[in-house]
Structure formats: C-alpha cells, structure tokens
Short mmCIF file of C-alpha atoms in Angstrom, two decimals:
data_model
loop_
_atom_site.label_atom_id
_atom_site.label_comp_id
_atom_site.label_asym_id
_atom_site.label_seq_id
_atom_site.Cartn_x
_atom_site.Cartn_y
_atom_site.Cartn_z
CA MET A 997 -0.02 -0.03 0.05
CA GLN A 998 1.42 3.42 -1.04
CA SER A 999 1.94 5.90 1.77
CA ALA A 1000 0.11 9.19 1.56
CA THR A 1001 2.06 12.21 0.25
CA ILE A 1002 3.03 14.63 3.03
CA ILE A 1003 2.75 18.26 1.94
CA ASP A 1004 5.08 20.80 3.58
CA LEU A 1005 2.94 23.61 4.95
CA ALA A 1006 5.86 26.01 5.44
CA PRO A 1007 4.88 28.07 2.33
CA LEU A 1008 1.74 29.16 4.20
CA ALA A 1009 3.75 31.11 6.66
CA PRO A 1010 3.30 34.53 4.84
CA ILE A 1011 -0.36 33.97 4.79
CA TRP A 1012 -0.47 33.42 8.59
CA ALA A 1013 1.58 36.57 8.92
CA ALA A 1014 -1.01 38.55 6.89
CA LEU A 1015 -3.90 37.01 8.85
CA PRO A 1016 -2.60 36.69 12.42
CA ASP A 1017 -6.09 36.50 14.10
CA LEU A 1018 -7.50 33.57 12.11
CA PRO A 1019 -9.05 30.97 14.40
CA ARG A 1020 -7.53 27.53 14.14
CA HIS A 1021 -10.46 25.95 12.27
CA GLU A 1022 -10.03 28.51 9.45
CA GLN A 1023 -6.26 27.86 9.37
CA VAL A 1024 -7.06 24.21 8.96
CA LEU A 1025 -9.43 25.06 6.10
CA ILE A 1026 -6.58 26.93 4.25
CA GLU A 1027 -4.09 24.08 5.07
CA ARG A 1028 -6.45 21.54 3.52
CA ALA A 1029 -6.96 23.66 0.48
CA PHE A 1030 -3.22 24.03 -0.02
CA GLU A 1031 -2.67 20.33 0.41
CA ARG A 1032 -5.38 19.58 -2.18
CA ALA A 1033 -4.02 22.11 -4.68
CA SER A 1034 -0.52 20.92 -4.19
CA LEU A 1035 -1.43 17.34 -5.01
CA ALA A 1036 -3.67 18.33 -7.96
CA HIS A 1037 -1.04 20.46 -9.59
CA GLN A 1038 1.83 18.09 -8.75
CA GLY A 1039 4.23 17.94 -11.81
CA GLN A 1040 2.78 20.98 -13.45
CA GLN A 1041 4.97 24.05 -14.09
CA ARG A 1042 4.58 27.71 -14.92
CA LYS A 1043 6.21 29.29 -17.97
CA SER A 1044 8.91 30.49 -15.54
CA GLY A 1045 9.74 26.86 -14.71
CA GLN A 1046 8.44 27.21 -11.18
CA PRO A 1047 5.98 24.66 -9.74
CA TYR A 1048 2.43 25.64 -10.64
CA ILE A 1049 1.40 25.73 -6.94
CA THR A 1050 3.52 28.88 -6.59
CA HIS A 1051 0.97 30.76 -8.70
CA CYS A 1052 -1.95 29.53 -6.49
CA LEU A 1053 0.00 30.59 -3.39
CA ALA A 1054 0.71 33.99 -4.87
CA VAL A 1055 -2.96 34.60 -5.69
CA ALA A 1056 -4.00 33.54 -2.18
CA GLN A 1057 -1.26 35.77 -0.70
CA ILE A 1058 -2.55 38.87 -2.55
CA LEU A 1059 -5.95 38.32 -1.02
CA ALA A 1060 -4.59 37.49 2.39
CA ASP A 1061 -2.55 40.73 2.27
CA MET A 1062 -5.87 42.50 1.69
CA GLY A 1063 -7.21 40.91 4.87
CA LEU A 1064 -9.85 38.73 3.10
CA ASP A 1065 -11.57 35.83 4.86
CA ALA A 1066 -10.37 32.25 5.01
CA THR A 1067 -13.07 31.08 2.52
CA THR A 1068 -11.73 33.45 -0.15
CA VAL A 1069 -8.10 32.48 0.51
CA ALA A 1070 -8.92 28.80 0.36
CA ALA A 1071 -10.82 29.24 -2.89
CA ALA A 1072 -7.84 31.17 -4.30
CA LEU A 1073 -5.54 28.26 -3.55
CA LEU A 1074 -7.92 25.98 -5.46
CA HIS A 1075 -8.85 28.37 -8.19
CA ASP A 1076 -7.29 26.47 -11.04
CA VAL A 1077 -7.82 22.82 -10.10
CA VAL A 1078 -11.10 22.36 -11.95
CA GLU A 1079 -9.73 23.87 -15.13
CA ASP A 1080 -6.18 22.45 -15.14
CA THR A 1081 -6.47 19.09 -13.29
CA GLY A 1082 -8.78 16.15 -13.05
CA VAL A 1083 -10.53 17.54 -9.99
CA THR A 1084 -14.23 18.37 -10.47
CA ARG A 1085 -16.53 20.88 -8.93
CA ARG A 1086 -18.31 18.00 -7.20
CA ASP A 1087 -14.99 16.89 -5.69
CA ILE A 1088 -14.44 20.44 -4.33
CA GLU A 1089 -17.99 20.57 -2.89
CA GLN A 1090 -17.63 17.27 -1.17
CA GLU A 1091 -14.27 18.22 0.36
CA PHE A 1092 -14.74 21.96 1.08
CA GLY A 1093 -18.45 22.67 0.89
CA ALA A 1094 -20.81 24.48 -1.53
CA LYS A 1095 -19.50 28.01 -1.10
CA ILE A 1096 -15.87 27.25 -1.97
CA ALA A 1097 -17.03 25.11 -4.87
CA GLU A 1098 -19.21 27.98 -6.07
CA LEU A 1099 -16.16 30.36 -5.95
CA VAL A 1100 -13.89 28.02 -7.81
CA ASP A 1101 -16.55 27.32 -10.30
CA GLY A 1102 -17.11 30.97 -10.89
CA VAL A 1103 -13.38 31.69 -11.41
CA THR A 1104 -13.30 28.77 -13.91
CA LYS A 1105 -16.16 30.28 -15.84
CA LEU A 1106 -14.42 33.65 -15.96
CA LYS A 1107 -11.28 32.07 -17.41
CA GLN A 1108 -13.52 30.75 -20.30
CA LEU A 1109 -14.77 34.23 -21.17
CA PRO A 1110 -13.16 35.87 -24.26
CA THR A 1111 -11.09 38.88 -23.10
CA GLY A 1112 -8.95 39.45 -26.15
CA VAL A 1113 -8.67 43.04 -27.23
CA ASN A 1114 -9.69 41.98 -30.73
CA SER A 1115 -12.67 39.88 -29.65
CA MET A 1116 -15.09 42.74 -30.29
CA HIS A 1117 -14.09 44.19 -33.63
CA GLY A 1118 -14.81 47.89 -34.13
CA SER A 1119 -15.62 48.47 -30.45
CA LYS A 1120 -13.76 50.80 -28.24
CA ALA A 1121 -12.04 49.94 -24.93
CA GLY A 1122 -15.01 51.17 -22.85
CA ASP A 1123 -17.47 48.96 -24.74
CA ARG A 1124 -15.20 45.95 -24.34
CA GLU A 1125 -14.93 46.59 -20.68
CA MET A 1126 -18.73 46.92 -20.28
CA GLU A 1127 -19.41 43.78 -22.14
CA TYR A 1128 -16.80 41.77 -20.22
CA LEU A 1129 -18.04 43.29 -16.96
CA ARG A 1130 -21.63 42.12 -17.80
CA LYS A 1131 -20.38 38.64 -18.55
CA MET A 1132 -18.20 38.66 -15.43
CA PHE A 1133 -21.23 39.59 -13.23
CA LEU A 1134 -23.34 36.77 -14.78
CA ALA A 1135 -20.52 34.19 -14.59
CA MET A 1136 -19.63 34.89 -11.01
CA GLY A 1137 -23.04 33.63 -9.73
CA SER A 1138 -24.02 35.34 -6.56
CA ASP A 1139 -20.62 36.11 -4.97
CA PHE A 1140 -18.44 39.10 -5.73
CA ARG A 1141 -15.45 37.24 -4.28
CA VAL A 1142 -15.16 35.48 -7.58
CA ILE A 1143 -14.20 38.77 -9.17
CA LEU A 1144 -11.64 39.50 -6.34
CA ILE A 1145 -9.97 36.15 -6.96
CA LYS A 1146 -9.95 36.79 -10.74
CA LEU A 1147 -8.33 40.19 -10.22
CA ALA A 1148 -5.69 38.68 -7.90
CA ASP A 1149 -5.09 35.93 -10.53
CA ARG A 1150 -4.57 38.58 -13.18
CA LEU A 1151 -2.34 40.62 -10.92
CA HIS A 1152 0.10 37.77 -10.39
CA ASN A 1153 0.05 36.83 -14.02
CA MET A 1154 0.99 40.47 -14.78
CA ARG A 1155 3.83 40.26 -12.21
CA THR A 1156 5.25 37.23 -14.06
CA LEU A 1157 4.37 38.34 -17.60
CA SER A 1158 7.95 38.58 -18.74
CA HIS A 1159 8.07 34.80 -19.08
CA MET A 1160 5.50 34.96 -21.87
CA SER A 1161 6.19 35.51 -25.66
CA PRO A 1162 6.46 39.21 -26.68
CA ASP A 1163 3.08 39.02 -28.59
CA LYS A 1164 1.34 37.62 -25.54
CA GLN A 1165 2.85 40.21 -23.26
CA ILE A 1166 1.39 42.99 -25.42
CA ARG A 1167 -2.01 41.26 -25.64
CA LYS A 1168 -2.29 40.64 -21.90
CA ALA A 1169 -1.04 44.16 -21.09
CA LYS A 1170 -3.68 45.65 -23.33
CA GLU A 1171 -6.40 43.48 -21.76
CA THR A 1172 -5.25 44.50 -18.32
CA LEU A 1173 -5.28 48.24 -19.14
CA GLU A 1174 -8.55 48.25 -21.01
CA ILE A 1175 -10.61 45.66 -18.97
CA PHE A 1176 -9.14 44.54 -15.62
CA ALA A 1177 -7.74 47.76 -14.23
CA PRO A 1178 -11.03 49.63 -14.98
CA ILE A 1179 -12.99 46.94 -13.34
CA ALA A 1180 -10.74 47.12 -10.24
CA ASN A 1181 -11.37 50.84 -10.23
CA ARG A 1182 -15.13 50.46 -10.59
CA LEU A 1183 -15.18 48.20 -7.60
CA GLY A 1184 -12.93 50.66 -5.68
CA ILE A 1185 -10.01 48.33 -5.28
CA TRP A 1186 -7.32 50.90 -5.81
CA ARG A 1187 -4.56 48.70 -4.31
CA ILE A 1188 -4.95 46.31 -7.27
CA LYS A 1189 -5.85 48.96 -9.86
CA TRP A 1190 -2.65 50.90 -9.45
CA GLU A 1191 -0.39 47.93 -9.75
CA LEU A 1192 -2.24 46.49 -12.76
CA GLU A 1193 -1.92 49.87 -14.54
CA ASP A 1194 1.84 50.21 -13.81
CA LEU A 1195 2.59 46.67 -14.86
CA ALA A 1196 0.56 46.98 -18.10
CA PHE A 1197 2.24 50.32 -18.92
CA ARG A 1198 5.69 48.95 -18.35
CA HIS A 1199 5.03 46.24 -21.09
CA LEU A 1200 3.19 48.54 -23.43
CA ASP A 1201 5.55 51.47 -23.43
CA PRO A 1202 8.76 50.30 -21.67
CA GLU A 1203 10.85 53.29 -22.83
CA ARG A 1204 8.37 55.87 -21.46
CA TYR A 1205 7.91 53.83 -18.27
CA ARG A 1206 11.64 53.73 -17.59
CA GLU A 1207 11.99 57.43 -18.35
CA ILE A 1208 9.36 58.39 -15.74
CA ALA A 1209 10.51 55.79 -13.23
CA SER A 1210 14.01 57.15 -13.50
CA GLN A 1211 12.84 60.69 -12.96
CA VAL A 1212 10.94 59.64 -9.89
CA ASP A 1213 13.77 57.61 -8.55
CA GLU A 1214 16.57 60.13 -9.05
CA LYS A 1215 14.82 62.67 -6.83
CA ARG A 1216 14.01 59.99 -4.14
CA SER A 1217 16.39 61.04 -1.44
CA ASP A 1218 15.63 64.73 -1.81
CA ARG A 1219 11.89 64.00 -1.82
CA GLU A 1220 12.08 61.81 1.31
CA SER A 1221 14.06 64.49 3.13
CA TYR A 1222 11.57 67.20 2.03
CA LEU A 1223 8.55 65.09 3.10
CA LYS A 1224 10.10 64.37 6.48
CA ARG A 1225 10.46 68.13 7.12
CA VAL A 1226 7.00 68.91 5.85
CA THR A 1227 5.42 66.12 7.92
CA ALA A 1228 7.05 67.38 11.13
CA HIS A 1229 5.83 70.84 10.42
CA ILE A 1230 2.22 69.75 9.79
CA GLN A 1231 2.18 67.51 12.87
CA GLU A 1232 3.27 70.47 14.93
CA GLN A 1233 0.39 72.52 13.67
CA PHE A 1234 -2.11 69.64 14.16
CA ALA A 1235 -0.97 69.36 17.80
CA ARG A 1236 -1.74 73.06 18.34
CA GLU A 1237 -5.25 72.53 16.84
CA GLY A 1238 -5.89 69.29 18.71
CA ILE A 1239 -6.05 67.14 15.54
CA LYS A 1240 -4.95 63.50 15.87
CA GLY A 1241 -3.82 62.37 12.45
CA GLU A 1242 -1.29 60.07 10.75
CA ILE A 1243 0.65 61.50 7.91
CA GLN A 1244 1.97 59.11 5.25
CA ALA A 1245 4.13 59.57 2.21
CA ARG A 1246 2.09 58.44 -0.73
CA PRO A 1247 3.53 55.89 -3.17
CA LYS A 1248 4.17 57.12 -6.66
CA HIS A 1249 2.33 55.30 -9.45
CA ILE A 1250 4.13 55.62 -12.82
CA TYR A 1251 1.03 55.26 -14.93
CA SER A 1252 -0.90 57.95 -13.09
CA ILE A 1253 1.98 60.35 -13.52
CA TYR A 1254 2.13 59.50 -17.22
CA ARG A 1255 -1.68 60.04 -17.58
CA LYS A 1256 -1.54 63.38 -15.84
CA MET A 1257 1.42 64.51 -17.94
CA ASP A 1258 -0.36 63.43 -21.06
CA ARG A 1259 -3.81 64.80 -20.13
CA LYS A 1260 -2.64 68.22 -18.95
CA ASN A 1261 0.28 68.41 -21.42
CA LEU A 1262 2.75 69.04 -18.52
CA PRO A 1263 6.39 68.22 -18.07
CA PHE A 1264 7.40 65.92 -15.22
CA ASN A 1265 8.49 68.74 -12.89
CA GLN A 1266 5.02 70.26 -12.91
CA ILE A 1267 3.22 67.19 -11.82
CA TYR A 1268 1.99 67.85 -8.24
CA ASP A 1269 1.67 64.32 -6.92
CA VAL A 1270 5.38 63.47 -7.36
CA ARG A 1271 5.65 64.91 -3.84
CA ALA A 1272 2.55 63.65 -2.13
CA ILE A 1273 1.25 62.85 1.37
CA ARG A 1274 -1.85 61.26 2.78
CA ILE A 1275 -3.36 62.44 6.03
CA VAL A 1276 -5.60 60.01 7.95
CA VAL A 1277 -7.69 61.45 10.79
CA GLU A 1278 -10.43 60.20 12.98
CA THR A 1279 -13.58 62.02 11.92
CA VAL A 1280 -15.06 63.75 8.85
CA PRO A 1281 -15.06 67.20 10.63
CA GLN A 1282 -11.32 66.65 11.33
CA CYS A 1283 -10.80 66.15 7.52
CA TYR A 1284 -12.00 69.72 6.96
CA GLN A 1285 -10.20 71.01 10.02
CA ALA A 1286 -6.95 69.48 8.66
CA LEU A 1287 -7.64 70.96 5.21
CA GLY A 1288 -7.85 74.41 6.83
CA VAL A 1289 -4.48 73.87 8.60
CA ILE A 1290 -2.88 72.75 5.23
CA HIS A 1291 -4.24 75.82 3.45
CA ASN A 1292 -3.09 78.04 6.28
CA ILE A 1293 0.49 76.68 6.20
CA PHE A 1294 0.78 76.55 2.37
CA TYR A 1295 -0.52 78.38 -0.65
CA ALA A 1296 -3.41 76.46 -2.25
CA ILE A 1297 -3.04 76.14 -6.03
CA PRO A 1298 -6.29 77.37 -7.69
CA GLY A 1299 -8.29 74.69 -9.45
CA GLU A 1300 -6.49 71.85 -7.69
CA PHE A 1301 -9.03 71.23 -4.83
CA ASP A 1302 -11.55 68.37 -5.03
CA ASP A 1303 -14.02 67.37 -2.31
CA TYR A 1304 -14.78 63.73 -2.83
CA ILE A 1305 -16.26 63.51 0.67
CA SER A 1306 -19.35 65.61 -0.08
CA SER A 1307 -19.42 64.32 -3.65
CA PRO A 1308 -17.86 60.85 -3.87
CA LYS A 1309 -16.53 59.30 -7.03
CA GLU A 1310 -18.51 56.69 -8.95
CA ASN A 1311 -16.89 53.84 -7.00
CA SER A 1312 -17.72 55.49 -3.65
CA TYR A 1313 -14.17 56.77 -3.19
CA ARG A 1314 -14.08 59.55 -0.60
CA SER A 1315 -11.19 61.92 0.31
CA LEU A 1316 -10.27 65.59 0.13
CA HIS A 1317 -7.64 66.43 -2.51
CA THR A 1318 -5.58 69.62 -2.66
CA ALA A 1319 -2.36 70.67 -4.17
CA VAL A 1320 -0.28 73.44 -2.48
CA LEU A 1321 2.93 75.43 -2.84
CA ASP A 1322 5.42 75.96 0.01
CA LYS A 1323 7.54 79.06 0.56
CA GLU A 1324 10.21 77.62 -1.78
CA GLY A 1325 7.75 77.21 -4.60
CA LYS A 1326 7.73 73.38 -4.28
CA THR A 1327 4.53 71.63 -4.99
CA LEU A 1328 2.87 69.13 -2.68
CA GLU A 1329 -0.28 67.06 -3.25
CA VAL A 1330 -2.33 66.24 -0.18
CA GLN A 1331 -5.06 63.69 0.38
CA ILE A 1332 -7.06 63.83 3.61
CA ARG A 1333 -9.45 61.07 4.73
CA THR A 1334 -10.66 59.08 7.71
CA LEU A 1335 -9.45 55.61 8.56
CA GLU A 1336 -12.78 54.20 7.32
CA MET A 1337 -12.30 56.07 4.03
CA HIS A 1338 -8.78 54.82 3.70
CA ALA A 1339 -9.93 51.16 4.08
CA GLU A 1340 -12.67 51.81 1.44
CA SER A 1341 -10.11 53.38 -0.86
CA GLU A 1342 -7.62 50.54 -0.52
CA TYR A 1343 -10.04 47.65 -0.71
CA GLY A 1344 -13.26 48.94 -2.25
CA ILE A 1345 -15.93 46.28 -2.38
CA ALA A 1346 -13.40 43.75 -0.92
CA ALA A 1347 -13.66 45.54 2.48
CA HIS A 1348 -16.93 43.76 3.06
CA TRP A 1349 -15.22 40.43 3.24
CA ARG A 1350 -12.14 41.54 5.20
CA TYR A 1351 -11.46 39.46 8.25
CA LYS A 1352 -12.67 41.09 11.45
CA GLU A 1353 -12.06 39.39 14.81
CA GLY A 1354 -15.41 38.45 16.28
CA ARG A 1355 -17.14 38.77 12.90
CA SER A 1356 -19.77 41.13 14.22
CA ALA A 1357 -21.78 42.56 11.32
CA SER A 1358 -22.23 46.33 11.24
CA SER A 1359 -25.27 48.14 10.06
CA ASN A 1360 -23.28 48.98 6.96
CA ASP A 1361 -22.66 45.26 6.43
CA THR A 1362 -26.42 44.64 6.62
CA ALA A 1363 -27.20 47.34 4.09
CA PHE A 1364 -24.47 45.95 1.84
CA GLU A 1365 -25.93 42.49 2.09
CA ARG A 1366 -29.31 43.80 1.00
CA ARG A 1367 -27.70 45.41 -2.04
CA LEU A 1368 -25.94 42.13 -2.89
CA GLU A 1369 -29.24 40.32 -2.67
CA ARG A 1370 -30.78 42.71 -5.12
CA ILE A 1371 -27.82 42.14 -7.47
CA ARG A 1372 -28.30 38.40 -7.19
CA ARG A 1373 -31.96 38.71 -8.14
CA MET A 1374 -31.03 40.90 -11.18
CA MET A 1375 -28.57 38.27 -12.30
CA GLU A 1376 -31.19 35.49 -11.89
CA ASP A 1377 -33.61 37.57 -14.04
CA VAL A 1378 -31.05 37.92 -16.82
CA GLN A 1379 -30.08 34.32 -16.64
CA ASP A 1380 -33.68 33.33 -16.83
CA GLY A 1381 -34.06 35.10 -20.11
CA GLY A 1382 -34.56 38.75 -19.27
CA ALA A 1383 -33.45 40.98 -22.17
CA GLN A 1384 -31.00 43.64 -21.17
CA ASP A 1385 -28.08 45.07 -23.04
CA ALA A 1386 -24.57 45.32 -21.50
CA ASN A 1387 -24.96 48.90 -20.53
CA GLY A 1388 -28.38 48.51 -18.99
CA PHE A 1389 -27.42 45.44 -16.96
CA VAL A 1390 -24.13 46.86 -15.69
CA GLN A 1391 -25.93 50.15 -14.91
CA GLY A 1392 -28.26 48.18 -12.61
CA VAL A 1393 -25.41 46.38 -10.88
CA LEU A 1394 -23.45 49.57 -10.31
CA ASP A 1395 -26.53 51.30 -8.90
CA GLN A 1396 -26.51 48.70 -6.16
CA ILE A 1397 -22.74 48.90 -5.57
CA SER A 1398 -22.85 52.68 -5.26
CA PRO A 1399 -26.44 53.72 -4.71
CA GLU A 1400 -25.55 57.34 -4.00
CA ARG A 1401 -24.17 57.87 -7.51
CA ILE A 1402 -25.93 58.00 -10.82
CA PHE A 1403 -24.23 56.39 -13.87
CA ALA A 1404 -25.49 57.83 -17.17
CA PHE A 1405 -24.61 56.36 -20.50
CA THR A 1406 -24.05 58.57 -23.54
CA PRO A 1407 -25.13 57.51 -27.07
CA LYS A 1408 -21.53 56.62 -27.68
CA GLY A 1409 -21.52 54.26 -24.69
CA ASP A 1410 -19.32 56.45 -22.43
CA ILE A 1411 -20.18 56.48 -18.74
CA ILE A 1412 -20.94 59.79 -17.04
CA ASP A 1413 -20.75 59.78 -13.20
CA LEU A 1414 -23.18 62.17 -11.54
CA PRO A 1415 -24.13 62.80 -7.92
CA GLU A 1416 -27.53 61.68 -6.59
CA GLY A 1417 -30.17 64.32 -7.46
CA ALA A 1418 -28.51 65.26 -10.79
CA THR A 1419 -30.92 66.51 -13.51
CA PRO A 1420 -30.91 66.08 -17.32
CA ILE A 1421 -29.28 69.52 -17.49
CA ASP A 1422 -26.36 68.29 -15.38
CA PHE A 1423 -25.96 65.41 -17.84
CA ALA A 1424 -26.17 67.66 -20.89
CA TYR A 1425 -23.53 70.02 -19.60
CA HIS A 1426 -21.23 67.40 -18.03
#
C-alpha cells in the first residue's frame, strides 16, 4: 500500500503573517486547500519553470494581504484545479463545501470568457470593458469574491508576464489596461488597480515607463528628506489645533503620473503628486479642519481642490484632494481622509469580506448584504431570459454597488458619473 504524500505547509507562513487572528479551524481550512491544490497540480509548471502551486499561493497571498476571509483564501488556492487538473466541482464541494465550490466554479467560468482586445471588432475599450463586466457579473453567480480572486489571478500573471512571448505580453497588457484595471477601479479596489496599470504600462511602453520611473527615482532622497520636514511641520500645527492624524508619504504610481502629464500636457516637474502625502484622521469634521491647517500653512493652487467627501466618485471613493505650494515654490499634493475612508479606498468592495475578529456585522454590512441580494436577483432575471443590453445590466449592478451615485450612458457608450439628485441639464452640460 502506497503511503500518503506529506505536503510541507511552510509556504503558508506569509499567509499566517497577513492574517494573524484567524481561528484555528479557519487555518485548517486553508491548510487543507493548500494540500489539495499541491497534490492536484503536482508535476505542473509555470512558464517560468516554477511549480504551478507557486501561482496559487501568490494569488492567495494577494488576497490575504488585503485581509480577506479564509473562505476566499482557500478558494484562491484551489482556483485552477477544476480547469487544469482532473478535480471536478463535485470533488471540491464534497471536500470543502458548496461555497468554496461555487467560488472555484465562478473563477473557472471567468477564465472561459473571451477577453482578447480583438474579440469585439470595431468596439472601443469602454465597450469591451462593459461587455466583459456584464459577462463577469453573470459568470460569478451570486458572490463578488469570484471577481476578487480573478483580479488577484490577473495581478500575479502580470507580475510574471516577462516569461510569456512578446506578442502575448502585449495582448495581456492591453487586456489589463482596457478591462481589468477599470474593473478594479469600478469596484474601488485601488490597491490592485494601481499595480495593474503600472505593470501594463511597463510592457506597453517600456521606454516611457523607464523614463518616468528614472525621474521619480533620481529625486527619491531629496523627496524623502523634504517630506520628512513637511510632515514634522504639519504635525506640529495639528498638535496646536488638537487634531490627531497620521501623515504618510504616498507611493508614486508611474502610470498615473504619465496620464496626468499626457492629459494636462505638462512636463514631469510640474506634476503635483510626485511629492505627495496622505493624512488620515479620526472624523469627517477633522478632515476639513486638517484641510484648513494645510491651506493656512501653504498656498493653495487654484483649481486643484476636489471634495470627494461631499461628492464621492462613482466607486464610492471619498477623500479631500488639494495641491499646495510651499515658501520655496515646491508643489505638494495632499489627500485627507478618515481611517474608514482609507480602508474603502484601498479595498473597495473587498472591504466587506475583510477578516474582522469576532465577525460582528455592522449596520453597513447589513445594508451591503441587502444590495448584494438585489444584485443576485437581477442576475437571476437575466439568466432566466430577461433581455438587457450590456450597458443596462451593468448600470443596474453599479446602482447597487454605489447607490448614492448616478451612472448615465451617452449615445456613444461612455459612462458619465453624476451625484444623486442630478438633472438632465447636469448630464447635458457634463
């Protein structure tokens, strides 16, 4: 009789570090999923030559780093077994239950959707995104975590894209920039959106990417020294005003710098967010109080203030944005938000499934569950034969994700984001 294969669980250590408060029974669930995936993918390799299980681990790690629950992490470890091995959905359901089987099956269906940039001839990027988003919502069944796993899967594939052929690198990078990064943005998952954009840009325009990255890097020590001085000065003023706030240097995203340079036709040295900080305070009133301090210390640049707290973005993003000049004429971009807003900004819709010790549901969670239930019913109606075009269907889903926003579609298929209460005149003059 052949002895059972013993799987080394040491590779799970980074997941435990990311989720230190998981109860033991949820750790066991993740361990079992890792063991099953390791056995199923045994002998398989990535294009890089690494064992295939390293991809499954990386996808699970991305989600664990976002603080997602054990069910999502376990499903991420298993996300390729049905498509790439002899394991069936029924096998997964018998071993791990209906929910994990549903998540794995949803990701498998998403992998079967055509995402090629040439799959919709004559259509523009926005139309391709809307059509894929519609199919994605339908394929995922009733659980948005399918999309989160798919985005994490795409992110790791982009991190390792250099092992693909040049043609495939370009195709995958275009798909990512035209479809997956916008979807991450719509769902408010900026942590994934930014990296997808930078990775895609690096492959699509490597020369421009290197040029901007070099300009950002060559000023790094000067910038860090400057931000340290500025932060100390702001904290001193906050202490006088009784404001408790954390000030962070914001990471620089190459693609966003490129877009701003291109959109505003500006040289690198005139891009405000090259020197940027984020201020996280306790309450909404303190956001505006902190803004007053910033505008008192520095000179506010006209036309560079945005209040996304009173008027959130289409994906529910909330923060105050301002750009200022110091006494030396140096520009500084400032974001101000609460801790809750920061979590929403980083994780978007994923924040609903983030692990919380005790698992007590808040009133916001209850409201979110009601919106998800309405989305599920919409999907069932469409799957049962209801006739809706891509724009109309996605409009309905987005209405439930961000009920305080209005998404209007132009005759050309563009999406216009308007605040609740907007009129046809607002749309006409947008």
